[in-house]
XYZ file of C-alpha atoms in Angstrom:
261
model
C 0.000 0.000 0.000
C 1.189 3.491 -0.816
C 0.197 6.967 0.311
C -0.453 8.660 3.622
C -3.181 6.177 4.601
C -0.702 3.269 4.572
C 1.365 4.635 7.488
C -1.278 5.571 9.987
C -2.597 8.711 8.286
C -6.065 9.307 6.861
C -6.765 7.992 3.391
C -8.137 10.662 1.066
C -8.798 8.508 -2.007
C -8.951 4.853 -3.032
C -8.837 3.786 -6.685
C -10.144 0.299 -7.435
C -8.544 -1.876 -10.111
C -11.675 -1.805 -12.296
C -11.756 2.004 -12.383
C -14.087 3.566 -9.753
C -12.724 5.817 -7.025
C -13.724 6.598 -3.450
C -12.873 10.157 -2.372
C -13.338 11.429 1.199
C -14.428 15.021 1.762
C -14.717 16.101 5.385
C -16.473 18.953 7.152
C -13.134 20.035 8.564
C -10.342 21.807 6.742
C -10.476 24.610 4.227
C -12.380 24.916 0.964
C -9.642 23.087 -0.952
C -10.531 19.847 0.870
C -13.883 19.883 -0.952
C -12.834 21.400 -4.281
C -11.217 20.380 -7.564
C -12.770 16.912 -7.709
C -15.551 15.639 -9.968
C -17.990 13.070 -8.610
C -21.227 11.649 -9.949
C -22.372 10.061 -6.674
C -22.175 11.588 -3.201
C -22.810 9.807 0.108
C -22.957 12.148 3.092
C -23.155 11.189 6.772
C -24.131 13.524 9.635
C -25.292 15.970 6.992
C -26.183 18.861 9.284
C -22.515 19.007 10.301
C -21.772 20.196 6.756
C -24.566 22.763 6.805
C -22.281 25.649 7.756
C -19.949 28.022 6.045
C -16.318 27.660 7.058
C -15.351 30.469 9.425
C -12.752 31.886 7.007
C -14.519 30.849 3.796
C -15.756 33.137 1.030
C -17.566 30.245 -0.684
C -20.995 28.690 -0.075
C -21.760 26.130 2.665
C -19.814 22.879 2.808
C -22.829 20.985 1.448
C -22.981 23.368 -1.504
C -19.285 22.893 -2.170
C -19.593 19.108 -2.222
C -22.746 19.135 -4.364
C -20.955 21.407 -6.843
C -18.585 18.485 -7.527
C -21.520 16.778 -9.325
C -22.262 19.541 -11.817
C -20.362 17.734 -14.593
C -23.421 15.467 -14.827
C -26.995 16.403 -15.606
C -29.372 16.534 -12.672
C -31.138 13.250 -13.497
C -27.751 11.490 -13.728
C -26.562 12.502 -10.250
C -27.035 10.254 -7.248
C -26.920 11.593 -3.689
C -27.600 9.956 -0.316
C -27.607 12.053 2.848
C -28.198 10.804 6.387
C -27.792 12.251 9.818
C -29.244 13.195 13.172
C -31.978 15.797 12.885
C -30.967 19.049 14.567
C -33.398 21.935 13.928
C -36.297 22.643 11.571
C -34.214 25.134 9.604
C -31.223 22.818 9.158
C -30.501 21.073 5.865
C -31.718 17.551 6.684
C -35.196 18.461 7.921
C -35.797 21.114 5.250
C -34.837 18.690 2.464
C -36.927 15.945 4.072
C -39.999 18.187 4.072
C -39.322 19.421 0.526
C -39.051 15.807 -0.697
C -41.492 12.947 -0.186
C -41.633 13.516 3.609
C -42.224 9.782 4.045
C -43.218 8.041 7.292
C -43.764 4.397 8.241
C -47.399 3.511 8.998
C -48.119 0.422 11.103
C -51.363 -1.609 11.264
C -53.071 -1.702 14.654
C -53.557 -5.303 15.871
C -56.923 -4.293 17.384
C -58.723 -1.999 14.926
C -56.648 -2.626 11.800
C -56.102 1.087 11.093
C -52.683 2.119 9.764
C -50.805 5.021 11.285
C -47.401 6.139 12.569
C -46.268 5.548 16.151
C -45.203 8.881 17.612
C -43.954 10.162 20.943
C -47.487 10.999 22.096
C -48.508 7.365 21.597
C -46.209 6.068 24.367
C -48.161 5.923 27.646
C -47.525 4.697 31.166
C -44.265 6.381 32.134
C -46.040 9.665 32.920
C -47.673 8.277 36.103
C -44.587 6.393 37.308
C -42.654 7.458 40.401
C -39.405 5.611 39.583
C -37.503 4.662 36.452
C -38.264 0.985 37.129
C -41.995 1.716 37.232
C -41.699 3.733 34.035
C -40.096 0.749 32.318
C -42.781 -1.653 33.564
C -45.769 0.541 32.666
C -44.756 1.917 29.255
C -46.607 0.639 26.212
C -47.451 2.078 22.815
C -51.119 2.800 22.131
C -52.955 3.024 18.819
C -53.601 6.615 17.782
C -56.983 5.615 16.336
C -58.634 3.267 18.861
C -56.407 3.908 21.884
C -55.735 0.230 22.641
C -52.317 -0.689 24.031
C -49.871 -2.868 22.096
C -47.755 -5.654 23.502
C -44.153 -5.858 22.353
C -45.025 -8.883 20.229
C -47.806 -6.909 18.555
C -45.472 -3.953 17.955
C -42.876 -6.223 16.356
C -45.495 -7.821 14.091
C -46.890 -4.409 13.118
C -43.408 -3.186 12.164
C -42.963 -6.249 9.965
C -46.116 -5.227 8.067
C -45.369 -1.493 7.926
C -45.892 0.509 4.728
C -44.095 3.672 3.604
C -46.498 6.581 3.158
C -45.447 9.727 1.298
C -46.626 13.288 1.807
C -50.241 13.704 0.689
C -50.980 9.973 0.841
C -52.984 7.914 3.325
C -53.803 4.279 4.019
C -57.385 3.135 3.442
C -58.312 -0.487 4.195
C -54.683 -1.502 4.078
C -53.961 0.146 0.709
C -52.016 3.340 0.064
C -54.120 5.941 -1.742
C -53.025 9.245 -3.237
C -50.430 10.307 -5.760
C -46.733 10.256 -5.073
C -45.182 13.731 -4.693
C -43.578 14.995 -7.891
C -40.046 15.114 -6.550
C -36.713 13.383 -7.098
C -35.940 13.461 -3.367
C -36.961 10.544 -1.142
C -37.162 11.892 2.400
C -37.414 8.976 4.830
C -37.255 8.861 8.637
C -37.949 6.317 11.374
C -37.792 6.490 15.158
C -37.373 4.341 18.268
C -40.941 3.117 17.775
C -39.627 1.219 14.736
C -36.492 -0.008 16.497
C -37.134 -3.573 17.654
C -33.805 -3.695 19.499
C -35.301 -1.540 22.273
C -38.570 -2.059 24.107
C -41.323 0.406 24.901
C -40.154 0.095 28.509
C -36.639 1.190 27.588
C -38.021 4.260 25.835
C -40.409 5.002 28.705
C -37.548 4.875 31.192
C -35.600 7.357 29.048
C -38.632 9.655 28.935
C -38.993 9.454 32.719
C -35.374 10.446 33.289
C -35.447 13.206 30.669
C -38.492 14.794 32.297
C -36.630 14.978 35.617
C -33.154 15.908 34.384
C -31.371 18.893 35.911
C -30.608 20.183 32.407
C -34.037 19.502 30.922
C -33.216 21.377 27.727
C -30.262 19.097 26.988
C -32.239 15.987 27.973
C -35.109 16.871 25.649
C -32.640 17.563 22.841
C -31.311 14.032 23.291
C -34.814 12.514 23.224
C -35.834 14.421 20.089
C -32.680 13.752 18.119
C -31.607 10.260 19.170
C -34.905 8.612 20.098
C -37.785 10.177 18.163
C -35.950 11.498 15.078
C -37.578 14.926 15.107
C -35.991 18.397 15.085
C -35.321 19.876 18.474
C -37.102 23.055 19.546
C -35.488 24.786 22.542
C -37.637 25.064 25.643
C -36.751 28.728 25.950
C -35.394 30.915 23.191
C -34.484 34.505 23.999
C -33.639 35.256 20.378
C -29.991 36.016 21.121
C -27.291 34.565 18.881
C -24.383 32.765 20.495
C -20.963 34.207 19.719
C -18.095 31.810 19.055
C -14.873 33.509 20.116
C -12.714 31.362 17.846
C -14.755 32.106 14.732
C -14.912 35.781 15.655
C -11.140 36.031 16.027
C -10.609 34.395 12.630
C -12.757 37.036 10.945
C -10.867 39.954 12.498
C -8.303 42.042 10.663
C -4.529 42.000 11.096
C -4.309 44.982 13.456
C -4.121 44.375 17.204
C -5.623 46.595 19.887
C -3.934 50.015 19.923
C -2.565 49.675 16.354
C -3.832 51.745 13.432
C -3.665 51.121 9.692
């Protein structure tokens, strides 16, 4: 093996023997790390981390810089996959999700047969608990239509029979009705309700602890982003912008205090 990646450094590019290349472009570094390379396909992880302009950059956001690498191909020839933790409603991931198909998994209720998504409001039991153990024991998902509780076996079976419903569509008698949105962007999200590796009790215990956390704002951010896959809305927002001293210093001129041009 040759190159900086062969001696403990980070590999920037791999060329396969049959022709294709893999090129890494990170959110760190200057604009040159994301420039001067042509790519037809882009795969981006933790997308909202790229949704900023470099502190010393005169170019567009990092996402825009990477997407510009695809302009050698026509729009219908480009292929892009983006994934990441949802941060805020105005961030890139959520805005693109809403502008695309805005798709959600709908599960059939084992009691009434109606299809619908399982959301945070559908998890009951932990609210009346006095300890985390009680919260775990009492928590169950309930149907949003008939209100009946689901066992974990029923939740697992419902997830196996889930259907993907796009924006503007609905499920009637087990069949998806409505036209697909006229968009090239598939926006798809799922939450802890669809994660069969954790139980409703596990989620209920997390909700119980988050509601009683000393830093409730941080705890609710964690629940929104890592459990329910929804953008976080601060509990209190005074409208003031936070100032990053490092970024501010990088945008200052060359003259120190007391010096004049």
